[in-house]
XYZ file of C-alpha atoms in Angstrom:
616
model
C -7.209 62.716 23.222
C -4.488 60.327 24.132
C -6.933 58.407 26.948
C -9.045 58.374 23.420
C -6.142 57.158 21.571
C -5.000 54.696 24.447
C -8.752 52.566 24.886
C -8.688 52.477 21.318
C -5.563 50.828 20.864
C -6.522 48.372 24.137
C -10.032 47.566 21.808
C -8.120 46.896 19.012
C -5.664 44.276 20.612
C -8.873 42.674 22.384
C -10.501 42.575 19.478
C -7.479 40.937 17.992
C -6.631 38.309 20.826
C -10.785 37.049 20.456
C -10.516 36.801 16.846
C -7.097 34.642 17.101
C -8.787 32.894 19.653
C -11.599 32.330 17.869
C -10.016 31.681 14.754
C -8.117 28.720 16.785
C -11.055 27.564 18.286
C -13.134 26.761 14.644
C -9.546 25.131 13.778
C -9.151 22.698 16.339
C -13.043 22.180 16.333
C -12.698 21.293 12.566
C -10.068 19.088 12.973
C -11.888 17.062 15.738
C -14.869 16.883 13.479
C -12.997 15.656 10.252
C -11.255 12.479 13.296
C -14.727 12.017 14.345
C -16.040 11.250 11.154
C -13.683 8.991 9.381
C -14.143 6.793 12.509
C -18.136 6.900 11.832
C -17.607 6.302 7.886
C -14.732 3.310 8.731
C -15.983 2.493 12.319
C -18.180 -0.262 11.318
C -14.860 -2.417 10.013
C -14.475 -3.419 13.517
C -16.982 -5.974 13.022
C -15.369 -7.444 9.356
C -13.130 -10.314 9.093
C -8.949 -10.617 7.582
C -9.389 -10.013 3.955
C -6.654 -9.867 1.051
C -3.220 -10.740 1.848
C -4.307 -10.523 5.758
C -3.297 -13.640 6.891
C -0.144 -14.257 4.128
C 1.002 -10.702 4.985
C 0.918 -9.998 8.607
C -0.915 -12.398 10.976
C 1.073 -15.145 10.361
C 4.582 -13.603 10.239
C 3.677 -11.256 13.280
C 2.273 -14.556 15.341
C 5.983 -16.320 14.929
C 7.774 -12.877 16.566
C 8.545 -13.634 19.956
C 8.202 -10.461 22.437
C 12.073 -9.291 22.953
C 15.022 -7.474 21.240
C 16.042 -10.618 19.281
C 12.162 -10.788 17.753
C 12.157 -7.507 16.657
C 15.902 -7.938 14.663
C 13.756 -11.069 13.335
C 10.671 -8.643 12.531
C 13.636 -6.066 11.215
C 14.670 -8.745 8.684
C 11.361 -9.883 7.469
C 10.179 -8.757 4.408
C 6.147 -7.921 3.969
C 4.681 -10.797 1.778
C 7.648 -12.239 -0.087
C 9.643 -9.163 -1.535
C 8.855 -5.700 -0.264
C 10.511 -4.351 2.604
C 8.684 -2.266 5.170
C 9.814 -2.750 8.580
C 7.722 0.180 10.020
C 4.525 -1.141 9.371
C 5.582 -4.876 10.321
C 6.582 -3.075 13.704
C 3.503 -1.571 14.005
C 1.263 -4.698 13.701
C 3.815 -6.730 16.205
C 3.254 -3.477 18.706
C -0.149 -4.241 18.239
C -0.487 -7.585 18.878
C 1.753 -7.196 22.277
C -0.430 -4.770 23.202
C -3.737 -6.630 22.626
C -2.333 -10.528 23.139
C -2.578 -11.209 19.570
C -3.880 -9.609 16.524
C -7.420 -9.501 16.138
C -9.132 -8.333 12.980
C -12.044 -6.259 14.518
C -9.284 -4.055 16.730
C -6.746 -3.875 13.395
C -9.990 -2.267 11.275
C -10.570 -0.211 13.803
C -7.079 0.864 13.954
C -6.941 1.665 10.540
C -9.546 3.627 10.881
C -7.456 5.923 13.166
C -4.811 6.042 11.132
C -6.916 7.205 8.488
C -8.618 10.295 10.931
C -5.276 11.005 11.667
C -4.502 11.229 7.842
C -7.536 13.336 7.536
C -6.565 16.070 9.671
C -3.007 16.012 8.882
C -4.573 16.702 5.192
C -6.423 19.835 6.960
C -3.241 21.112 8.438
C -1.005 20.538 5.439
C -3.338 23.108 3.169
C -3.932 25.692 5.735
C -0.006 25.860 6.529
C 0.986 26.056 2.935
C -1.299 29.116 2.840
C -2.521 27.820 -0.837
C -4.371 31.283 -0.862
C -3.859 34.401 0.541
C -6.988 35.195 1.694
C -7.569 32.965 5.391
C -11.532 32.261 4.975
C -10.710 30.803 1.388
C -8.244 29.111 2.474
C -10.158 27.612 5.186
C -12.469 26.814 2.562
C -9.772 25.143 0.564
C -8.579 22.613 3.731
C -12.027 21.762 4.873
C -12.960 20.755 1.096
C -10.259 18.708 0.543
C -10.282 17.178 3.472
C -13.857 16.046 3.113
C -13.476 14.713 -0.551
C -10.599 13.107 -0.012
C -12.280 11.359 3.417
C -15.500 10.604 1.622
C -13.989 9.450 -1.749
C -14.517 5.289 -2.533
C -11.275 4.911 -4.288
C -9.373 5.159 -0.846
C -11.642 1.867 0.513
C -9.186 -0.632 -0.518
C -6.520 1.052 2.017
C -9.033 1.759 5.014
C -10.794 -1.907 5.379
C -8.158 -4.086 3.644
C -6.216 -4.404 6.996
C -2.642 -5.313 5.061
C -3.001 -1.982 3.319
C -2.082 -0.272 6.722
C 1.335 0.293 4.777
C -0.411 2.844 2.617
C -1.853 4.810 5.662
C 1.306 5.031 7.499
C 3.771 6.290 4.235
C 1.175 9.083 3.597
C 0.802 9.805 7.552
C 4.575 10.305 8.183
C 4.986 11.864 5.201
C 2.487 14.539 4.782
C 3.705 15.092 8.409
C 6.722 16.020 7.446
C 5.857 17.821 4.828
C 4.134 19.902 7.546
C 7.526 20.116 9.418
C 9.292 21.523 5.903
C 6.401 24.208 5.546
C 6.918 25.066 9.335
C 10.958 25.504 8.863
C 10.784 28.037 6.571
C 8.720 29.944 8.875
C 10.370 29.529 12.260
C 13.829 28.140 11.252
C 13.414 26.494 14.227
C 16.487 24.089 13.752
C 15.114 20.750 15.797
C 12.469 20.628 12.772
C 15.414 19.691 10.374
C 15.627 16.106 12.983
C 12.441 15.319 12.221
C 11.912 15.917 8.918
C 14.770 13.260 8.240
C 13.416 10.734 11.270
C 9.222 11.349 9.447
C 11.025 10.591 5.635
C 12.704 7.631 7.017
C 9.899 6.369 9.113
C 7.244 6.837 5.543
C 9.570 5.086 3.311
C 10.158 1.954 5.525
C 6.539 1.833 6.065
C 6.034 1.963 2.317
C 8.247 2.839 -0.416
C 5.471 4.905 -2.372
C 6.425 7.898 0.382
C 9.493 9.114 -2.012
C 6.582 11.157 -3.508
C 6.854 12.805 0.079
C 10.740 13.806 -0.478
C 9.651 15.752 -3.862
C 6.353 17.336 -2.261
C 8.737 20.646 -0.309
C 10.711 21.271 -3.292
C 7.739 21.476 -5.570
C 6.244 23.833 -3.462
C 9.158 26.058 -2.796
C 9.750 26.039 -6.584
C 6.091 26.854 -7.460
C 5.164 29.099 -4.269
C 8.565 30.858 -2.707
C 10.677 30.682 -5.417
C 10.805 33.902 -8.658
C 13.405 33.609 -10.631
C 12.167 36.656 -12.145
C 13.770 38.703 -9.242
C 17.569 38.909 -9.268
C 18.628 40.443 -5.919
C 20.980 38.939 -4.000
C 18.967 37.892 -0.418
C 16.648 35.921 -3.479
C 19.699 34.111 -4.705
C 21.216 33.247 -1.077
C 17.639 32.069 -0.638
C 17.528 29.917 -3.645
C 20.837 28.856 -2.485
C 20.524 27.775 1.522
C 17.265 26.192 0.395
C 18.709 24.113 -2.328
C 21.548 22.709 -0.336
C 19.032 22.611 2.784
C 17.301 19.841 0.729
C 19.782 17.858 -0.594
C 21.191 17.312 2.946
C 17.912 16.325 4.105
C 17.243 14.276 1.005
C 20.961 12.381 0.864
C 20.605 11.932 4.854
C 17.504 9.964 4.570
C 18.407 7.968 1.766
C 21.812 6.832 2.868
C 19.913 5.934 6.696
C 17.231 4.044 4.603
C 19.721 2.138 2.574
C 22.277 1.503 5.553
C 19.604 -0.039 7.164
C 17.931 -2.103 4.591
C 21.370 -3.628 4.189
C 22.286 -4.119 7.763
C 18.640 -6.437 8.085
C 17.996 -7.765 4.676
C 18.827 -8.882 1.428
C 18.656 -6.584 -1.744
C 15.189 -6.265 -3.184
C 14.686 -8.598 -6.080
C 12.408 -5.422 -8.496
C 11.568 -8.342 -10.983
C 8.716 -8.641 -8.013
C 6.474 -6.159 -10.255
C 6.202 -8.924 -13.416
C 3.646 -10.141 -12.723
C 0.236 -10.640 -14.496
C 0.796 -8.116 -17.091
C 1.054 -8.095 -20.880
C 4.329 -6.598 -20.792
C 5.925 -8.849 -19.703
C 6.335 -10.676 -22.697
C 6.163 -7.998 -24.766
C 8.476 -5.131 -22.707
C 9.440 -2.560 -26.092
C 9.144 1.014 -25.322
C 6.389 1.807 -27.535
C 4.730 -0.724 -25.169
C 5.389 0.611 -22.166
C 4.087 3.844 -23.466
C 0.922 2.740 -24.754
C 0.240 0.948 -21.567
C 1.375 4.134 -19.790
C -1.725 5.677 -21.155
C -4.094 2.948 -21.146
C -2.926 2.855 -16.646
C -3.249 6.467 -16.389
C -6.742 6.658 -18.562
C -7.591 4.484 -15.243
C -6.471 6.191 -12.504
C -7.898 9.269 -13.658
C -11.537 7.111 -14.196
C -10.776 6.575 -10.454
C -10.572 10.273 -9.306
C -13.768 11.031 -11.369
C -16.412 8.102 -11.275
C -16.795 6.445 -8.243
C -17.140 3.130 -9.481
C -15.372 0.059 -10.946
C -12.696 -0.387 -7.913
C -12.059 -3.975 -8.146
C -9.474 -6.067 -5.867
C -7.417 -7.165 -8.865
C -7.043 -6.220 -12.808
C -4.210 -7.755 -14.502
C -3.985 -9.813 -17.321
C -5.948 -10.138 -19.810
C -8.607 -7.380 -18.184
C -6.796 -4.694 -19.277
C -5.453 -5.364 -22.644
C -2.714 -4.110 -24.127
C -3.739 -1.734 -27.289
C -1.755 -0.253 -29.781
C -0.224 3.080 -28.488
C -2.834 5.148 -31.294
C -5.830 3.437 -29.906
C -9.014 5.471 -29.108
C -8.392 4.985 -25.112
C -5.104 5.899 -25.324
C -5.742 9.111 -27.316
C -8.326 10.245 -25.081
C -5.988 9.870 -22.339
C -3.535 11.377 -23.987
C -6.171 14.554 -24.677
C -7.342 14.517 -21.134
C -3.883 14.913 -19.608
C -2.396 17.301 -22.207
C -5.608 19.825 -21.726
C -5.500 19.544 -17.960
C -1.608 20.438 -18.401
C -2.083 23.001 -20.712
C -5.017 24.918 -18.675
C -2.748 24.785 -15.883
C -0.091 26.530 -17.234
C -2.483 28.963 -19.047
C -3.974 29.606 -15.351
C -0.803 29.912 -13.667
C -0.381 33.623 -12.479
C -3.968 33.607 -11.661
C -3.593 30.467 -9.673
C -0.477 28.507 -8.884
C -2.584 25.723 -7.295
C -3.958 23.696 -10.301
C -0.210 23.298 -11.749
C 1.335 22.250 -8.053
C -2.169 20.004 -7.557
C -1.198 18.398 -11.034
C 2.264 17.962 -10.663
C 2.241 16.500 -7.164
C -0.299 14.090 -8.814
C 1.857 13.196 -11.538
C 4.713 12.664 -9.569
C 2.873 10.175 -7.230
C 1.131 8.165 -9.611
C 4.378 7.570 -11.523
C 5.658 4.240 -9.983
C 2.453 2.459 -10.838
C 1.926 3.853 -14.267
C 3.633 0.686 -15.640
C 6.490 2.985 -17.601
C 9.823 2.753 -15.152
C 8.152 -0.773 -13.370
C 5.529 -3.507 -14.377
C 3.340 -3.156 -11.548
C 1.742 -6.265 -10.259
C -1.703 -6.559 -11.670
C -1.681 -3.704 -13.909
C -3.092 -0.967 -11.966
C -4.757 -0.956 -8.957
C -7.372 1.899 -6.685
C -4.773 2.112 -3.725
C -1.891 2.781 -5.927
C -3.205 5.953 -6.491
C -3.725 6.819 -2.604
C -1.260 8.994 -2.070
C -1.680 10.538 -5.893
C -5.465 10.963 -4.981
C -4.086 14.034 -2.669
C -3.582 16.203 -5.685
C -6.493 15.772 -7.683
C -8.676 16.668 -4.406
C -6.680 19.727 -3.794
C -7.050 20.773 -7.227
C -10.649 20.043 -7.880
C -11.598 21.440 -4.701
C -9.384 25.028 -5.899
C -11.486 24.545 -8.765
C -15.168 24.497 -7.181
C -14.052 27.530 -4.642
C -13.494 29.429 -8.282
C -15.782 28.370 -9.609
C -18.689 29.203 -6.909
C -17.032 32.721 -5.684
C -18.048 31.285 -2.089
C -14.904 31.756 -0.146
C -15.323 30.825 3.053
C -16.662 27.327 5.018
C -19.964 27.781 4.241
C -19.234 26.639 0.565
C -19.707 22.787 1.970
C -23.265 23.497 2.497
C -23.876 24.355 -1.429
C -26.723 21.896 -2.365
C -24.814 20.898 -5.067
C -21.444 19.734 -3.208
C -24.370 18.383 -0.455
C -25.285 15.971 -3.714
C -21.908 14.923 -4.433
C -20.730 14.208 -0.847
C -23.875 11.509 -0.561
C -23.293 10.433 -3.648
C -19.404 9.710 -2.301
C -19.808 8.386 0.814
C -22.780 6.119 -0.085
C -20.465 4.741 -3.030
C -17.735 4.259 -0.081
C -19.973 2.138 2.193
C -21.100 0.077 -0.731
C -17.906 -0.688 -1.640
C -16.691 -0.853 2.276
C -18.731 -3.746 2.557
C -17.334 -5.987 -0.204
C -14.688 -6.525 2.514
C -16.443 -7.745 4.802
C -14.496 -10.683 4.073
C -12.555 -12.808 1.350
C -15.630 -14.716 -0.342
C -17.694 -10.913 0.319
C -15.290 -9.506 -1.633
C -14.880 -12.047 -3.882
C -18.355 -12.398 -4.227
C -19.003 -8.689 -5.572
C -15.838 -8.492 -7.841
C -15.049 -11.653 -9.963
C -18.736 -11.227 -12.066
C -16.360 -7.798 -13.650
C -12.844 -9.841 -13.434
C -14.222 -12.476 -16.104
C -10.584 -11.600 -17.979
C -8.784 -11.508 -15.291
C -6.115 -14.074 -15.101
C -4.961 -13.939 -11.652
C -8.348 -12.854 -10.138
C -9.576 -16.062 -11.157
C -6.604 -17.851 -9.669
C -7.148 -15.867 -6.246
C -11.079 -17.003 -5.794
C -9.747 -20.815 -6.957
C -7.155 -21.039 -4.386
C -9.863 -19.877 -1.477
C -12.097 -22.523 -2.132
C -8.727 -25.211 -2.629
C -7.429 -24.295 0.697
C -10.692 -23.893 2.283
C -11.262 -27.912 1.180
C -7.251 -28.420 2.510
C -7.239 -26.857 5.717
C -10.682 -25.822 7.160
C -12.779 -28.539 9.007
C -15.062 -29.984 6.124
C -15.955 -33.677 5.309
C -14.935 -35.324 2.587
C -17.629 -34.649 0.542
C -17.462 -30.734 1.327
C -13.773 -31.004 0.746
C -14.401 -32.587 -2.829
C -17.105 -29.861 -3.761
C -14.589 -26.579 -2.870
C -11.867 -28.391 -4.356
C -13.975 -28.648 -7.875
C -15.556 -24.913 -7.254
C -11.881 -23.595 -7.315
C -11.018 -25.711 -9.970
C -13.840 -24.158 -12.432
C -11.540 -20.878 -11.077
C -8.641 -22.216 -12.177
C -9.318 -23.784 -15.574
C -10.746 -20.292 -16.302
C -7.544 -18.820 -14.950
C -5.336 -20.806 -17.346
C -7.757 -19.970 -20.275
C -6.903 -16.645 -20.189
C -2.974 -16.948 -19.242
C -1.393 -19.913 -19.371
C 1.606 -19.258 -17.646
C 0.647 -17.916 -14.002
C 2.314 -18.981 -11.878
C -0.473 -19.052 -8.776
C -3.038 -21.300 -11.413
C -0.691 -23.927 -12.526
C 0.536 -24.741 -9.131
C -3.235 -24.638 -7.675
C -4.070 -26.607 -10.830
C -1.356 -28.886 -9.462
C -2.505 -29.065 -6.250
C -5.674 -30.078 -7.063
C -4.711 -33.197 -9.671
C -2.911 -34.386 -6.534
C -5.875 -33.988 -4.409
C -7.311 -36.209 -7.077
C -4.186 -38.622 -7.265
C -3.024 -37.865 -10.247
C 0.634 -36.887 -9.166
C 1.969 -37.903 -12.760
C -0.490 -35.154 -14.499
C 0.518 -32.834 -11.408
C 4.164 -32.952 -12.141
C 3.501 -31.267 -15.258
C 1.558 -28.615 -14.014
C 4.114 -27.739 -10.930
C 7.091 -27.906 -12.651
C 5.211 -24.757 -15.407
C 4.757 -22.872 -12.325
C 8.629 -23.134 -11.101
C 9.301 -22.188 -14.770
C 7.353 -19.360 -14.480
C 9.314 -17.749 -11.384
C 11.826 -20.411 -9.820
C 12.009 -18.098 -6.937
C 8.102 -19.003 -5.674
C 8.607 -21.453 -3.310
C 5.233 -22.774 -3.547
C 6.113 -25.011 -6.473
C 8.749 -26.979 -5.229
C 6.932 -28.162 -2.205
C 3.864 -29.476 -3.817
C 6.244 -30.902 -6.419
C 8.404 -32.934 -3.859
C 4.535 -34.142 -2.148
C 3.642 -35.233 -5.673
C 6.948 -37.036 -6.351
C 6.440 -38.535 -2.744
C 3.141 -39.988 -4.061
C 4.956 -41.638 -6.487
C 7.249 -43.309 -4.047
C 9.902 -41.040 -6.083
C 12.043 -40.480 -2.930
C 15.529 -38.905 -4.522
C 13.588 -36.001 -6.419
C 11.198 -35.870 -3.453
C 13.882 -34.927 -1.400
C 15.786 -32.545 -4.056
C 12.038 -30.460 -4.277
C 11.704 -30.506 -0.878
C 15.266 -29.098 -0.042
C 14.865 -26.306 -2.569
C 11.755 -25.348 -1.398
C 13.356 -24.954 2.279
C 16.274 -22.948 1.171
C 14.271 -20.584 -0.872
C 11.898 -20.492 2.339
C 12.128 -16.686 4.287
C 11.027 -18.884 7.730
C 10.475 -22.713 8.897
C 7.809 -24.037 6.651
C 5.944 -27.330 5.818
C 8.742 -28.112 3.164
C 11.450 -28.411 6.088
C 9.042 -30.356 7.755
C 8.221 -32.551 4.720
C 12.468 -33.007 4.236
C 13.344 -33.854 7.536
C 10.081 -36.378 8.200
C 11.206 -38.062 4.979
C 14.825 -38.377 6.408
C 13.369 -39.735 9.305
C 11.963 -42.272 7.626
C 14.712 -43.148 5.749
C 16.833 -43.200 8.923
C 19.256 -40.545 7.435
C 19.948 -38.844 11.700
C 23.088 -37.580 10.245
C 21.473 -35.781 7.513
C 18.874 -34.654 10.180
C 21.511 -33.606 12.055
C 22.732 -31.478 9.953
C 19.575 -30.159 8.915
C 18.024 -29.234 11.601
C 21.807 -27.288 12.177
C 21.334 -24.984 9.482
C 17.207 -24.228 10.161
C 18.046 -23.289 14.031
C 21.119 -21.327 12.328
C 18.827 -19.419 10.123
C 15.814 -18.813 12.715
C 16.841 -18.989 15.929
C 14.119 -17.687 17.766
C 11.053 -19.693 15.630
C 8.864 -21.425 18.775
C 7.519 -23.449 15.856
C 11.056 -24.976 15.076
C 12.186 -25.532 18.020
C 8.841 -27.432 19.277
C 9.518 -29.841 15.997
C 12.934 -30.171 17.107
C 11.873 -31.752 20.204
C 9.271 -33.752 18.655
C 11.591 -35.364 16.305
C 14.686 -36.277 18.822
C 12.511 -37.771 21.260
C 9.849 -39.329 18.644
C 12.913 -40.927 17.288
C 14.643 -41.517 20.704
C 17.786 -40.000 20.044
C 19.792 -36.649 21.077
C 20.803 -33.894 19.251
């Protein structure tokens, strides 16, 4: 009886060790599978060009960093574009360029493509270790569904091939990862986790600032899933209580490391960055902001459901601004109450569709135009991170829905429907960015209202007749396609910034520096921060032999300049000619003061002293 008793028991652990071992084996076989095939949905990038922002945003900045300790405090200092700060991701593309001799846009694609499998599978783990359901084959279910929609889904194609969006895919990386690392404390206290949850939050929100969505995440979960206030024993309490103070330390650590950094390597973010190209700015009352509110997240929730209409660029006027009891913003208003109230109604049954709504919610809420003006209205990659809990929730919804609880659900004919009707609306859309006038080309017929949009495609074709290697005659032909863009630009909003210095530019193309003038200053008016402005202005006063106010536009465009630009050329050449050394001198003091390490400066340096055959 006991030998019976004995082999029994010795089955029963065998049986147990293949079925963990198993169970491990479909796991790490999934999670291969779900790499493998973001990089066959995104692989093809490798072969598209530098789209939006590309060039503005990284290669050029990351091309100036020279390859030592002093370049990277340079790189640490930088901001991404002209305001943001997000050090990690500049870091990244500067790692990436050392590693491959420059930056190329085929290998940065491709790179973003692994960031995204990454992503993907970091996705699968997150909802497996949450344990969103009790049962393990639904829950499965659960990972490997959300996974896929969220892979497959178009609205995430403006982070995967825009190449500058790389700050999107690295806050959600490091910060679902460590998520993962809260889920796994409470499981295994194991105390080196509490490290790297702080060195993951820090990492996310210097790669992007979007990632505080990352420092809520936990606590919403604990509060939904661990916590019942309902039970009043003391080990509940002491719970509540060492959890509580676990996250504040963790939350207040990461902040004050964030903002001791930030100040130690740049200036304070100017937030007035987010005023642009929107209705409210002009019009900023809170009855407004709330109307726009609902119009923005009447969009974003269009984005989750029909997989069309992603466009580079909104702003003004293509999104109006309605009165807050308008027809779009009561069906919004509908849409978002119901899905609330259902998930309340729900809630004992399951917890999921309230913690898949709230996490949503609480993402989407710095680009829902109510605390910030968000550049251009609203925008498909703003709601990247956001996108995570409507295909957690949706994908809860389908497993309830169809009663199939384990893997097999992905093979319904149904969900077989919907995942070709996804991923053939991704590659569609993938290849509108191919490349600037590709994506330009599929987008501005549906941006007819859009003010900046139009300003965008009209400065392409200016500096494509400025700077690429066209004859005159192609020159003068670009220069008149963009100005069609701009005229139509101004049409519609008469006071941005990016059309009224373009439309400047391109009346001094023409020599007509007088009409230019007009045009310029509008755009300083408009922000007197945007350097842009000032140095066209001091080339048009130049024109007109105007040397003084040549000379004062030229200087303030230098000053306002974040590195050594054609306006500090244009200043010091017009010294030169003067014969002003000692105001050359002194010049050139303050530029090597301020970048120290530019190769470009120092090269000009040269050029003038011995051009001009004197020493420094």
């Amino acid at each position: 009886m006991k030998k019976n008793k004995l082999k029994s028991s010795k089955n029963f652990n065998l049986n147990t060790l293949k079925s963990k071992s198993n169970s491990n084996n479909l796991y790490l076989i999934t999670c291969v599978l779900l790499f493998i095939s973001a990089i066959l949905l995104y692989g093809h990038t490798i072969y598209y060009n530098w789209g939006l922002d590309d060039m503005e945003f990284i290669y050029n900045p990351i091309k100036k960093i020279e390859n030592n300790w002093d370049g990277i405090k340079t790189l640490l200092s930088q901001k991404y574009g002209r305001y943001d700060y997000r050090p990690v991701t500049l870091l990244i593309f500067w790692i990436e360029s050392k590693v491959f001799g420059q930056l190329y846009p085929g290998i940065s694609h491709f790179i973003n493509a692994i960031i995204y499998g990454l992503l993907i599978v970091q996705i699968f783990r997150f909802v497996t270790i949450a344990e969103f359901f009790s049962n393990k084959q639904k829950l499965f279910a659960l990972a490997l569904l959300t996974s896929i929609i969220f892979l497959v889904h178009p609205v995430h194609v403006s982070v995967v091939a825009n190449i500058k969006s790389r700050d999107n895919l690295l806050s959600m990386l490091l910060g679902i990862t460590s998520t993962i690392q809260f889920l796994l404390f409470f499981k295994d206290k194991k105390w080196y986790r509490f490290i790297l949850i702080i060195l993951l939050l820090v990492l996310a929100q210097l790669a992007k600032q979007d990632a505080y969505s990352f420092f809520i995440l936990p606590i919403l979960y604990f509060f939904i899933y661990k916590y019942n206030p309902q039970k009043t024993i003391f080990k509940d309490k002491s719970k509540l209580i060492f959890t509580t103070i676990f996250f504040l330390v963790v939350i207040i650590s990461s902040v004050l490391i964030i903002q001791s950094f930030t100040n130690m390597y740049v200036e304070p973010i100017n937030i007035t960055r987010f005023a642009i190209d929107s209705p409210l700015v002009d019009n900023n009352t809170f009855i407004n902001k709330l109307s726009f509110t609902l119009t923005t997240l009447f969009y974003y929730l269009k984005f989750m459901i029909i997989p069309h209409g992603y466009y580079f660029y909104y702003g003004y006027n293509q999104i109006p601004l309605t009165n807050l009891f308008s027809i779009l913003n009561a069906l919004s208003f509908l849409a978002y109450s119901a899905i609330f109230i259902l998930c309340i109604k729900y809630f004992k049954k399951e917890k999921i569709y309230l913690f898949s709504f709230l996490f949503f919610m609480i993402a989407i809420a710095y680009a829902a135009n109510f605390f910030v003006i968000v550049s251009g209205i609203l925008m498909d990659r703003y709601s990247f991170i956001a996108s995570l809990g409507f295909t957690l929730g949706i994908s809860a919804l389908i497993i309830n829905i169809s009663k199939i609880n384990n893997w097999k659900i992905i093979l319904d004919k149904r969900l077989l429907i919907l995942f070709t009707v996804l991923i053939t609306a991704t590659v569609y859309r993938t290849t509108a960015w191919k490349d600037l006038y590709t994506l330009f080309d599929r987008d501005i017929p549906h941006l007819k209202n859009s003010a900046h949009a139009q300003a965008v495609v009209g400065g392409l074709y200016i500096n494509s007749a400025l700077f690429d290697n066209y004859s005159k005659s192609e020159s003068d032909k670009n220069i008149k396609i963009g100005e069609r863009y701009i005229d139509n630009s101004l049409k519609i909003y008469d006071s941005n910034k990016f059309a009224l210095e373009s439309k400047g530019i391109i009346l001094t193309y023409f020599n007509k520096d007088q009409e230019a003038k007009h045009y310029l200053k509008r755009a300083i008016q408009a922000d007197s921060n945007y350097t842009g402005p000032y140095n066209n202005l001091g080339i048009a006063h130049r024109n007109l032999s105007e040397i003084d106010s040549a000379l004062i536009y030229f200087k303030q465009a230098m000053d306002r300049d974040q590195l050594f630009s054609y306006a500090a050329e244009n200043y010091i050449d017009m010294l030169l000619v003067q014969g002003r050394y000692d105001a050359v001198d002194s010049t050139v003091q303050v530029l090597l003061t301020r970048f120290p390490k530019d190769k470009n400066l120092k090269r000009k340096v040269e050029f003038w002293y011995q051009n001009n055959k004197w020493e420094f």
